[in-house]
Short mmCIF file of C-alpha atoms and ligand atoms in Angstrom, two decimals:
data_model
loop_
_atom_site.label_atom_id
_atom_site.label_comp_id
_atom_site.label_asym_id
_atom_site.label_seq_id
_atom_site.Cartn_x
_atom_site.Cartn_y
_atom_site.Cartn_z
CA MET A 1 143.98 -26.69 -10.24
CA ASN A 2 141.00 -23.78 -9.81
CA ALA A 3 140.34 -23.60 -6.39
CA ILE A 4 136.54 -25.19 -5.39
CA THR A 5 134.33 -22.29 -4.90
CA ALA A 6 131.10 -22.30 -2.77
CA VAL A 7 128.06 -23.61 -4.35
CA LYS A 8 125.69 -20.94 -6.66
CA GLY A 9 123.34 -19.55 -4.03
CA PHE A 10 125.54 -20.52 -0.98
CA LYS A 11 127.23 -17.54 0.74
CA ASP A 12 129.64 -17.41 3.38
CA ILE A 13 129.12 -15.41 6.45
CA LEU A 14 132.37 -14.12 7.19
CA PRO A 15 133.93 -12.91 10.43
CA GLU A 16 132.95 -9.38 10.86
CA GLU A 17 129.40 -10.48 9.63
CA ALA A 18 129.43 -13.44 11.70
CA TYR A 19 130.15 -11.02 14.67
CA HIS A 20 127.40 -8.47 13.47
CA TRP A 21 124.68 -11.17 13.16
CA GLN A 22 125.61 -12.47 16.59
CA GLN A 23 125.09 -9.00 18.16
CA VAL A 24 121.14 -8.88 16.47
CA GLU A 25 120.57 -12.20 17.30
CA GLN A 26 121.49 -11.75 20.77
CA LEU A 27 119.07 -8.32 20.61
CA ILE A 28 116.54 -10.67 18.76
CA ARG A 29 116.28 -13.26 21.70
CA GLY A 30 116.47 -10.18 24.46
CA VAL A 31 112.77 -9.58 22.75
CA LEU A 32 111.62 -13.55 22.59
CA ALA A 33 112.49 -13.91 25.59
CA ASP A 34 110.56 -10.69 27.29
CA PHE A 35 107.67 -12.48 25.16
CA CYS A 36 107.97 -15.91 27.04
CA PHE A 37 109.33 -17.93 24.25
CA LYS A 38 111.74 -20.73 24.43
CA GLU A 39 113.95 -21.97 22.14
CA ILE A 40 113.74 -25.02 20.18
CA HIS A 41 116.25 -27.18 17.75
CA VAL A 42 114.99 -28.77 14.77
CA PRO A 43 116.73 -31.47 12.13
CA ILE A 44 117.84 -29.91 9.08
CA LEU A 45 116.89 -32.59 6.72
CA GLU A 46 113.06 -34.11 7.13
CA LYS A 47 111.00 -36.60 5.15
CA THR A 48 109.96 -35.18 1.98
CA GLU A 49 106.33 -36.05 2.69
CA LEU A 50 106.47 -33.39 5.59
CA PHE A 51 106.79 -30.33 3.41
CA ALA A 52 104.67 -31.83 0.79
CA LYS A 53 101.63 -31.73 3.04
CA GLY A 54 102.34 -29.08 4.94
CA ILE A 55 103.57 -26.31 2.81
CA GLY A 56 101.60 -27.85 0.01
CA ASP A 57 101.98 -29.83 -2.91
CA THR A 58 101.34 -27.33 -5.84
CA THR A 59 102.93 -24.29 -4.07
CA ASP A 60 106.18 -22.94 -5.93
CA ILE A 61 108.29 -24.33 -2.84
CA VAL A 62 107.34 -27.93 -3.34
CA GLU A 63 107.07 -28.23 -6.83
CA LYS A 64 110.13 -26.67 -7.63
CA GLU A 65 112.39 -25.33 -5.28
CA MET A 66 112.95 -28.10 -2.86
CA TYR A 67 116.41 -30.00 -2.33
CA THR A 68 114.96 -33.41 -2.25
CA PHE A 69 117.02 -36.87 -2.27
CA ARG A 70 116.94 -40.45 -1.76
CA ASP A 71 118.72 -41.59 1.11
CA ARG A 72 120.52 -44.26 -0.56
CA GLY A 73 117.89 -45.07 -2.41
CA GLU A 74 115.38 -45.91 0.83
CA ASP A 75 113.29 -42.83 1.81
CA SER A 76 112.76 -39.55 -0.01
CA LEU A 77 114.59 -36.89 2.13
CA THR A 78 114.42 -32.71 2.03
CA LEU A 79 116.81 -30.12 3.29
CA ARG A 80 113.77 -27.85 4.98
CA PRO A 81 113.02 -24.89 2.72
CA GLU A 82 111.12 -23.37 5.99
CA ALA A 83 110.99 -24.35 9.60
CA THR A 84 107.15 -24.22 10.68
CA ALA A 85 106.48 -28.01 9.41
CA SER A 86 109.33 -29.15 11.16
CA VAL A 87 108.89 -26.98 14.70
CA LEU A 88 104.89 -28.76 14.32
CA ARG A 89 106.70 -32.00 13.59
CA ALA A 90 107.87 -31.83 16.70
CA TYR A 91 105.76 -30.81 18.62
CA ILE A 92 103.48 -33.76 17.65
CA GLU A 93 106.26 -35.81 17.67
CA HIS A 94 106.76 -35.15 21.41
CA SER A 95 103.37 -33.99 22.59
CA MET A 96 103.86 -30.96 23.63
CA PHE A 97 100.45 -30.03 23.69
CA ASN A 98 100.31 -31.76 27.00
CA GLN A 99 102.45 -29.51 28.89
CA GLY A 100 100.30 -26.44 28.56
CA SER A 101 97.37 -24.63 26.49
CA VAL A 102 99.94 -22.33 24.80
CA THR A 103 103.25 -23.31 23.75
CA LYS A 104 105.43 -20.51 22.25
CA LEU A 105 108.55 -21.33 20.24
CA PHE A 106 111.42 -20.04 17.90
CA SER A 107 113.97 -21.44 15.95
CA ILE A 108 117.01 -20.03 14.23
CA GLY A 109 118.83 -21.74 11.62
CA PRO A 110 119.27 -22.15 7.51
CA MET A 111 116.82 -22.92 5.17
CA PHE A 112 117.07 -24.14 1.62
CA ARG A 113 115.04 -23.07 -1.27
CA ARG A 114 116.52 -24.09 -5.25
CA GLU A 115 115.19 -20.42 -6.40
CA ARG A 116 117.11 -18.22 -9.03
CA PRO A 117 119.80 -16.59 -6.75
CA GLN A 118 119.59 -12.70 -6.92
CA LYS A 119 120.09 -9.79 -4.95
CA GLY A 120 118.72 -10.87 -1.10
CA ARG A 121 117.38 -14.03 -2.34
CA TYR A 122 119.79 -16.98 -1.97
CA ARG A 123 119.61 -21.00 -1.90
CA GLN A 124 120.83 -21.25 1.73
CA PHE A 125 119.44 -18.82 3.93
CA HIS A 126 118.53 -17.88 7.31
CA GLN A 127 115.16 -17.64 9.62
CA ILE A 128 114.23 -16.67 12.53
CA ASP A 129 111.26 -18.68 13.16
CA VAL A 130 108.51 -18.10 15.75
CA GLU A 131 105.45 -20.11 16.21
CA VAL A 132 102.54 -20.17 18.84
CA LEU A 133 100.71 -23.25 19.41
CA GLY A 134 97.28 -23.77 21.00
CA SER A 135 95.86 -20.00 20.96
CA GLU A 136 93.21 -19.07 18.30
CA GLU A 137 92.36 -15.85 20.32
CA PRO A 138 93.12 -12.70 17.99
CA GLN A 139 95.29 -11.52 21.08
CA THR A 140 98.01 -13.67 20.11
CA ASP A 141 97.71 -12.70 16.09
CA ALA A 142 98.48 -8.99 17.26
CA GLU A 143 100.68 -9.85 20.26
CA LEU A 144 102.89 -11.94 17.73
CA ILE A 145 102.57 -8.48 15.18
CA LEU A 146 103.46 -6.22 18.57
CA MET A 147 106.52 -8.21 19.13
CA LEU A 148 107.97 -8.51 15.51
CA VAL A 149 107.79 -4.45 15.14
CA HIS A 150 108.87 -3.79 18.61
CA LEU A 151 111.92 -6.53 17.61
CA PHE A 152 112.77 -4.60 14.30
CA ARG A 153 112.75 -1.13 16.84
CA THR A 154 115.03 -2.58 19.14
CA VAL A 155 117.71 -3.69 16.47
CA GLY A 156 117.03 -0.12 14.70
CA LEU A 157 114.51 -0.19 12.21
CA GLU A 158 111.66 2.24 12.48
CA ASN A 159 110.44 2.48 9.10
CA LEU A 160 109.07 -0.87 7.84
CA SER A 161 105.84 -1.32 6.22
CA LEU A 162 103.29 -3.86 7.73
CA ASP A 163 100.70 -5.62 5.44
CA ILE A 164 97.67 -7.20 6.90
CA ASN A 165 95.37 -9.53 5.69
CA SER A 166 92.73 -12.18 6.69
CA LEU A 167 92.57 -15.09 4.13
CA GLY A 168 89.63 -16.88 6.10
CA CYS A 169 89.00 -20.04 6.97
CA PRO A 170 88.41 -22.93 5.28
CA ALA A 171 84.57 -22.26 4.70
CA CYS A 172 84.15 -19.13 3.34
CA ARG A 173 87.27 -20.07 0.87
CA SER A 174 85.28 -22.25 -0.63
CA GLY A 175 83.01 -19.52 -1.52
CA PHE A 176 85.65 -17.25 -2.22
CA ARG A 177 87.23 -20.14 -5.13
CA GLN A 178 84.38 -20.57 -7.31
CA LYS A 179 84.12 -16.57 -7.54
CA LEU A 180 87.44 -16.23 -8.54
CA ILE A 181 87.83 -19.83 -10.83
CA ASP A 182 84.77 -17.70 -12.47
CA PHE A 183 86.05 -14.04 -12.85
CA MET A 184 89.53 -15.91 -14.59
CA GLN A 185 87.23 -18.10 -16.97
CA ASP A 186 86.78 -15.34 -19.33
CA THR A 187 90.66 -14.23 -19.45
CA LEU A 188 92.03 -18.35 -19.04
CA THR A 189 94.20 -18.09 -21.94
CA SER A 190 95.61 -14.51 -21.05
CA LEU A 191 96.79 -16.25 -18.03
CA CYS A 192 100.24 -17.50 -17.69
CA GLU A 193 100.71 -21.36 -18.22
CA ASP A 194 101.18 -22.12 -14.72
CA CYS A 195 98.16 -19.70 -13.54
CA GLN A 196 96.12 -21.94 -16.11
CA ARG A 197 97.11 -25.13 -13.90
CA ARG A 198 96.93 -23.17 -10.62
CA LEU A 199 93.13 -22.14 -11.27
CA THR A 200 92.37 -25.77 -11.70
CA ASN A 201 94.52 -27.07 -8.56
CA ASN A 202 95.05 -23.81 -6.32
CA PRO A 203 93.39 -21.03 -7.83
CA LEU A 204 94.40 -18.64 -4.86
CA ARG A 205 98.31 -19.27 -6.17
CA VAL A 206 96.95 -16.72 -8.84
CA PHE A 207 97.66 -13.66 -6.77
CA ASP A 208 101.19 -15.24 -6.27
CA CYS A 209 102.04 -14.61 -9.62
CA LYS A 210 105.07 -12.09 -10.64
CA ASN A 211 104.19 -12.25 -14.74
CA ASP A 212 102.81 -8.61 -15.72
CA ALA A 213 99.95 -9.84 -17.58
CA CYS A 214 98.56 -12.26 -14.92
CA ARG A 215 98.86 -9.37 -12.48
CA ARG A 216 97.14 -6.89 -14.44
CA LEU A 217 94.27 -9.31 -14.52
CA ILE A 218 93.66 -10.15 -10.99
CA GLN A 219 94.05 -6.68 -10.17
CA ASP A 220 89.92 -6.52 -10.66
CA ALA A 221 89.07 -10.17 -9.24
CA PRO A 222 87.74 -10.58 -5.81
CA THR A 223 89.59 -10.82 -3.11
CA ILE A 224 89.10 -13.01 0.14
CA PRO A 225 88.14 -10.31 2.61
CA ASP A 226 84.76 -9.62 0.50
CA PHE A 227 83.63 -13.14 1.34
CA ILE A 228 85.07 -13.71 4.53
CA CYS A 229 82.49 -15.82 6.90
CA ASP A 230 81.32 -13.95 10.24
CA GLY A 231 83.44 -15.50 12.53
CA CYS A 232 86.32 -14.75 10.51
CA ARG A 233 84.92 -11.03 10.45
CA TRP A 234 84.99 -10.87 13.99
CA HIS A 235 88.38 -12.30 14.41
CA PHE A 236 90.22 -10.01 12.29
CA ASP A 237 88.61 -6.86 13.26
CA GLU A 238 89.68 -8.03 16.65
CA VAL A 239 93.26 -8.34 15.78
CA LYS A 240 93.12 -4.41 14.40
CA ALA A 241 91.38 -3.35 16.96
CA CYS A 242 94.15 -5.03 19.77
CA LEU A 243 97.17 -3.19 17.05
CA ASP A 244 95.31 0.05 17.11
CA MET A 245 95.50 0.03 21.11
CA PHE A 246 99.13 0.62 20.31
CA ALA A 247 98.96 2.73 17.24
CA LEU A 248 100.73 0.47 15.10
CA PRO A 249 100.30 1.68 11.17
CA TYR A 250 99.31 -1.08 8.76
CA ASN A 251 98.18 -1.60 5.45
CA LEU A 252 95.04 -3.94 4.50
CA ASN A 253 96.42 -5.76 1.70
CA PRO A 254 93.39 -7.82 0.53
CA ARG A 255 95.90 -9.53 -2.66
CA MET A 256 98.23 -10.75 -0.25
CA VAL A 257 98.31 -14.51 -0.09
CA ARG A 258 101.49 -15.73 1.40
CA GLY A 259 103.33 -18.46 -0.69
CA LEU A 260 102.83 -21.30 1.50
CA ASP A 261 99.10 -22.92 1.54
CA TYR A 262 98.80 -23.91 5.19
CA TYR A 263 97.67 -20.44 6.07
CA THR A 264 94.06 -19.45 7.59
CA ARG A 265 93.29 -16.02 9.08
CA THR A 266 95.15 -13.17 9.91
CA THR A 267 98.55 -13.16 7.52
CA PHE A 268 101.18 -10.26 7.64
CA GLU A 269 104.34 -9.25 6.06
CA ILE A 270 107.10 -6.81 6.59
CA THR A 271 108.38 -5.02 3.67
CA ILE A 272 111.16 -2.60 3.18
CA PRO A 273 110.11 0.03 0.44
CA HIS A 274 113.22 0.30 -1.36
CA MET A 275 114.42 -2.88 -1.49
CA GLY A 276 113.30 -4.02 -5.19
CA ALA A 277 111.86 -7.27 -5.98
CA GLN A 278 112.94 -9.04 -2.72
CA ASN A 279 111.69 -6.66 -0.64
CA ALA A 280 109.72 -9.08 2.20
CA VAL A 281 111.68 -9.11 5.44
CA VAL A 282 109.10 -11.36 7.39
CA GLY A 283 105.89 -13.42 6.22
CA GLY A 284 103.80 -14.64 8.74
CA GLY A 285 100.11 -15.81 9.60
CA ARG A 286 97.77 -18.31 11.24
CA TYR A 287 97.92 -21.69 10.17
CA ASP A 288 94.62 -23.21 12.22
CA GLY A 289 94.53 -27.02 10.81
CA LEU A 290 97.70 -27.70 9.59
CA ILE A 291 98.76 -29.57 13.28
CA ARG A 292 95.89 -31.75 12.46
CA ASP A 293 96.56 -32.21 8.66
CA LEU A 294 100.30 -33.25 9.76
CA GLY A 295 98.31 -36.11 11.81
CA GLY A 296 98.23 -33.87 15.16
CA PRO A 297 95.01 -33.07 17.19
CA ASP A 298 93.14 -30.08 16.17
CA ILE A 299 95.29 -27.04 17.61
CA PRO A 300 95.12 -23.75 16.03
CA GLY A 301 98.70 -21.82 15.49
CA ILE A 302 100.03 -19.06 14.49
CA GLY A 303 103.79 -17.84 13.49
CA PHE A 304 106.22 -15.99 11.30
CA ALA A 305 109.68 -16.37 10.29
CA ILE A 306 112.67 -13.12 9.56
CA GLY A 307 114.83 -13.62 6.68
CA PHE A 308 118.40 -13.05 8.76
CA GLU A 309 120.18 -12.06 5.19
CA ARG A 310 117.49 -9.68 4.26
CA LEU A 311 117.26 -8.26 8.00
CA MET A 312 121.13 -8.04 8.33
CA SER A 313 121.26 -5.88 4.51
CA LEU A 314 119.22 -3.46 6.39
CA LEU A 315 121.39 -3.11 9.18
CA HIS A 316 125.20 -3.21 7.40
CA ASP A 317 126.08 0.46 7.71
CA ARG A 318 125.58 0.35 11.71
CA GLN A 319 128.41 -2.71 11.80
CA ASP A 320 130.49 -2.35 15.05
CA ASP A 321 133.64 -4.76 14.36
CA PRO A 322 134.53 -7.57 17.30
CA PRO A 323 136.36 -6.32 20.37
CA PRO A 324 140.20 -6.24 19.66
CA PRO A 325 142.39 -8.92 22.20
CA VAL A 326 143.40 -6.56 25.31
CA LEU A 327 146.58 -8.08 25.07
CA PHE A 328 149.27 -9.40 22.51
CA ILE A 329 152.43 -11.21 23.66
CA ALA A 330 155.45 -10.69 21.60
CA ALA A 331 158.37 -13.43 22.50
CA LEU A 332 161.97 -13.45 21.62
CA GLY A 333 163.75 -16.79 21.73
CA SER A 334 162.64 -19.99 22.19
CA GLU A 335 162.41 -20.07 26.37
CA ALA A 336 160.44 -16.66 26.26
CA GLN A 337 158.20 -18.36 23.60
CA ALA A 338 157.43 -21.29 25.42
CA ALA A 339 156.84 -19.36 28.80
CA ALA A 340 154.62 -17.11 26.45
CA PHE A 341 152.63 -19.88 25.30
CA LYS A 342 152.03 -21.07 29.01
CA LEU A 343 151.08 -17.12 30.19
CA CYS A 344 148.57 -16.79 26.72
CA ASN A 345 146.55 -19.73 27.29
CA GLN A 346 146.34 -19.43 31.14
CA LEU A 347 145.10 -15.75 30.44
CA ARG A 348 142.78 -16.96 28.36
CA LEU A 349 141.45 -19.71 30.75
CA GLU A 350 140.71 -16.71 33.22
CA GLY A 351 138.71 -14.76 30.15
CA ILE A 352 140.75 -12.37 29.29
CA ARG A 353 141.05 -11.68 25.03
CA VAL A 354 144.60 -12.82 24.70
CA GLU A 355 146.77 -12.64 21.08
CA MET A 356 150.46 -13.69 20.02
CA ASP A 357 152.17 -15.64 17.00
CA TYR A 358 153.39 -18.51 17.74
CA SER A 359 155.99 -18.49 14.38
CA GLY A 360 159.34 -17.01 16.17
CA LYS A 361 159.36 -13.91 13.99
CA SER A 362 161.52 -11.11 14.39
CA LEU A 363 159.68 -8.56 17.39
CA LYS A 364 159.46 -6.15 14.84
CA SER A 365 157.26 -8.69 12.70
CA GLN A 366 155.29 -9.53 15.88
CA MET A 367 154.50 -5.50 16.73
CA LYS A 368 153.46 -5.37 12.91
CA LYS A 369 150.99 -8.11 13.91
CA ALA A 370 150.01 -6.72 17.30
CA ASP A 371 149.36 -3.08 15.71
CA LYS A 372 146.72 -5.21 13.17
CA SER A 373 145.14 -6.89 15.71
CA GLY A 374 144.06 -3.91 17.72
CA SER A 375 145.18 -4.95 20.79
CA LEU A 376 145.07 -2.54 23.97
CA TYR A 377 148.53 -4.00 25.01
CA THR A 378 151.54 -5.46 23.93
CA LEU A 379 153.40 -7.47 26.35
CA ILE A 380 157.24 -7.98 25.00
CA LEU A 381 158.80 -11.04 26.63
CA GLY A 382 162.45 -11.72 25.91
CA GLU A 383 165.14 -14.29 27.61
CA ARG A 384 166.35 -11.32 29.95
CA GLU A 385 162.69 -10.85 31.35
CA ILE A 386 161.81 -13.96 31.59
CA GLN A 387 164.79 -14.64 34.19
CA ALA A 388 163.33 -11.29 35.80
CA GLY A 389 160.02 -12.82 36.20
CA GLU A 390 159.11 -9.56 34.38
CA GLY A 391 157.70 -7.96 30.85
CA GLU A 392 157.98 -4.99 29.18
CA LEU A 393 154.48 -3.59 28.75
CA ARG A 394 153.45 -1.38 26.10
CA ASP A 395 149.98 1.11 25.77
CA MET A 396 148.86 0.79 22.37
CA ARG A 397 147.16 3.88 22.48
CA SER A 398 149.74 6.21 24.29
CA SER A 399 152.65 3.77 23.11
CA LYS A 400 154.01 4.61 26.78
CA GLN A 401 156.29 1.40 28.16
CA TRP A 402 157.11 0.33 31.18
CA ALA A 403 158.66 -2.87 32.68
CA VAL A 404 155.53 -4.54 35.12
CA PRO A 405 155.96 -8.04 37.31
CA LEU A 406 154.48 -11.19 35.30
CA GLU A 407 152.59 -11.66 38.60
CA SER A 408 150.90 -8.42 38.49
CA LEU A 409 150.37 -8.15 34.84
CA ARG A 410 146.34 -8.56 35.11
CA SER A 411 146.33 -5.50 37.37
CA HIS A 412 147.61 -3.38 34.67
CA ILE A 413 145.69 -4.51 31.90
CA ALA A 414 142.31 -5.08 33.80
CA GLN A 415 139.40 -3.30 31.75
P1 LIG B 1 108.47 -16.99 3.99
O1 LIG B 1 107.58 -15.71 3.67
O2 LIG B 1 108.34 -18.09 3.55
O3 LIG B 1 107.47 -17.88 5.20
O4 LIG B 1 109.67 -17.02 4.38
C1 LIG B 1 109.53 -15.66 5.47
C2 LIG B 1 111.05 -15.24 4.81
O5 LIG B 1 111.98 -15.75 4.48
C3 LIG B 1 111.33 -13.62 4.06
O6 LIG B 1 110.04 -12.66 4.21
C4 LIG B 1 112.19 -13.30 3.61
O7 LIG B 1 112.51 -12.15 4.42
C5 LIG B 1 113.16 -14.68 3.76
N1 LIG B 1 113.42 -15.73 3.23
C6 LIG B 1 112.41 -16.70 2.22
N2 LIG B 1 112.86 -17.05 1.13
C7 LIG B 1 114.38 -16.73 0.93
C8 LIG B 1 115.64 -16.85 0.17
N3 LIG B 1 115.41 -17.74 -0.67
N4 LIG B 1 116.57 -15.86 0.04
C9 LIG B 1 116.61 -15.06 1.33
N5 LIG B 1 115.61 -14.76 2.35
C10 LIG B 1 114.40 -15.71 1.79
C11 LIG B 1 108.18 -19.00 5.90
O8 LIG B 1 108.78 -19.21 5.43
C12 LIG B 1 106.83 -19.21 6.90
N6 LIG B 1 107.10 -20.92 7.27
C13 LIG B 1 106.53 -18.42 8.07
C14 LIG B 1 105.86 -18.64 8.55
C15 LIG B 1 106.34 -19.36 10.39
N7 LIG B 1 104.60 -18.46 8.74
C16 LIG B 1 104.04 -19.16 10.08
N8 LIG B 1 104.95 -19.51 10.74
#
């Protein structure tokens, strides 16, 4: 019988990789704490309507990429394709807006999108999702972007490309929408089928199309920044001025519209130039109408999500190994095995990294395992040693070996 394999696009994170993830996550958590963010856990499964309303019915994610099913013929449920809608649902459901004027949250976990798997694109992937709710000030936009750049530097990444844009507010966007439709009318039949449909449903999505012919046509199309109102222009100028205070380099990219419908005003992406098609490591932006659209009060918000797999692929050459055991216990004979089992687990309960092999194989085989584990010391226990209340301690680096009373073992292996 063939062994069962993982589902296409779903990836195992093996122990060494998981250890590296944990280390990077730790650094990121440190930065988030410095900027006063608190963690929130939200479910992986939500009602489908949350994402349809939140992300937008006519986005690629909602149209083609969600894992949606009927829960035993009842509610339509969806594995979350992103975290923003879920975090906002929780914020509204628990009236978190009553706790203070600005709420700063982050959430780390898996997301699910049924995209075509390729390098850097998975059907289950992980995001570090960050949201600030309750502030419309441009300083908040700049604070988030500044934190992101700092966060990347903290994990050891410098040469990133930061693109920013303003998508304006619904008022400035309606004028732009018409201009874009007018511009595209003459070339309508040259657009791909998807874009022809998008032009009536959601014209902005045309900027997202990967089709070469559409991309060429869109090159000369009008862009939103030419249409934004005075309020949105002032807001974006302030964001840029705050970034300039920290001499942060950024590209103004008027064609960046992002793939989700909820964005207003500032949007941003961090890309890695040599990473090919899947080169966005972070995407984010402001979504001032979303909390209201999801049934909450009219409160502004902004956030971003880092793609963890993509971030880790940039750091793969800097991987450290997990720390080896401090001690390996090799025991010969049933009496020594029983004493070793007790000692091994006693030391673990005291917080010392210890490993042993319960199979009762030969000393040679156990010493091989000790060597492979990378342990700093090996304690050899036989029946005679147990009777004498001692063991042979071997320093695996110098190969020196000496007898130690078991009660003073801890001081010999102390780090
Ligand atoms: P997004 O741009 O759809 O934004 O995703 C953010 C990041 O998740 C991407 O830049 C990428 O690194 C990673 N990502 C997305 N899809 C995949 C995939 N199939 N495989 C691997 N990595 C992937 C959002 O999800 C928004 N919720 C971000 C946000 C938060 N905006 C405001 N707040």
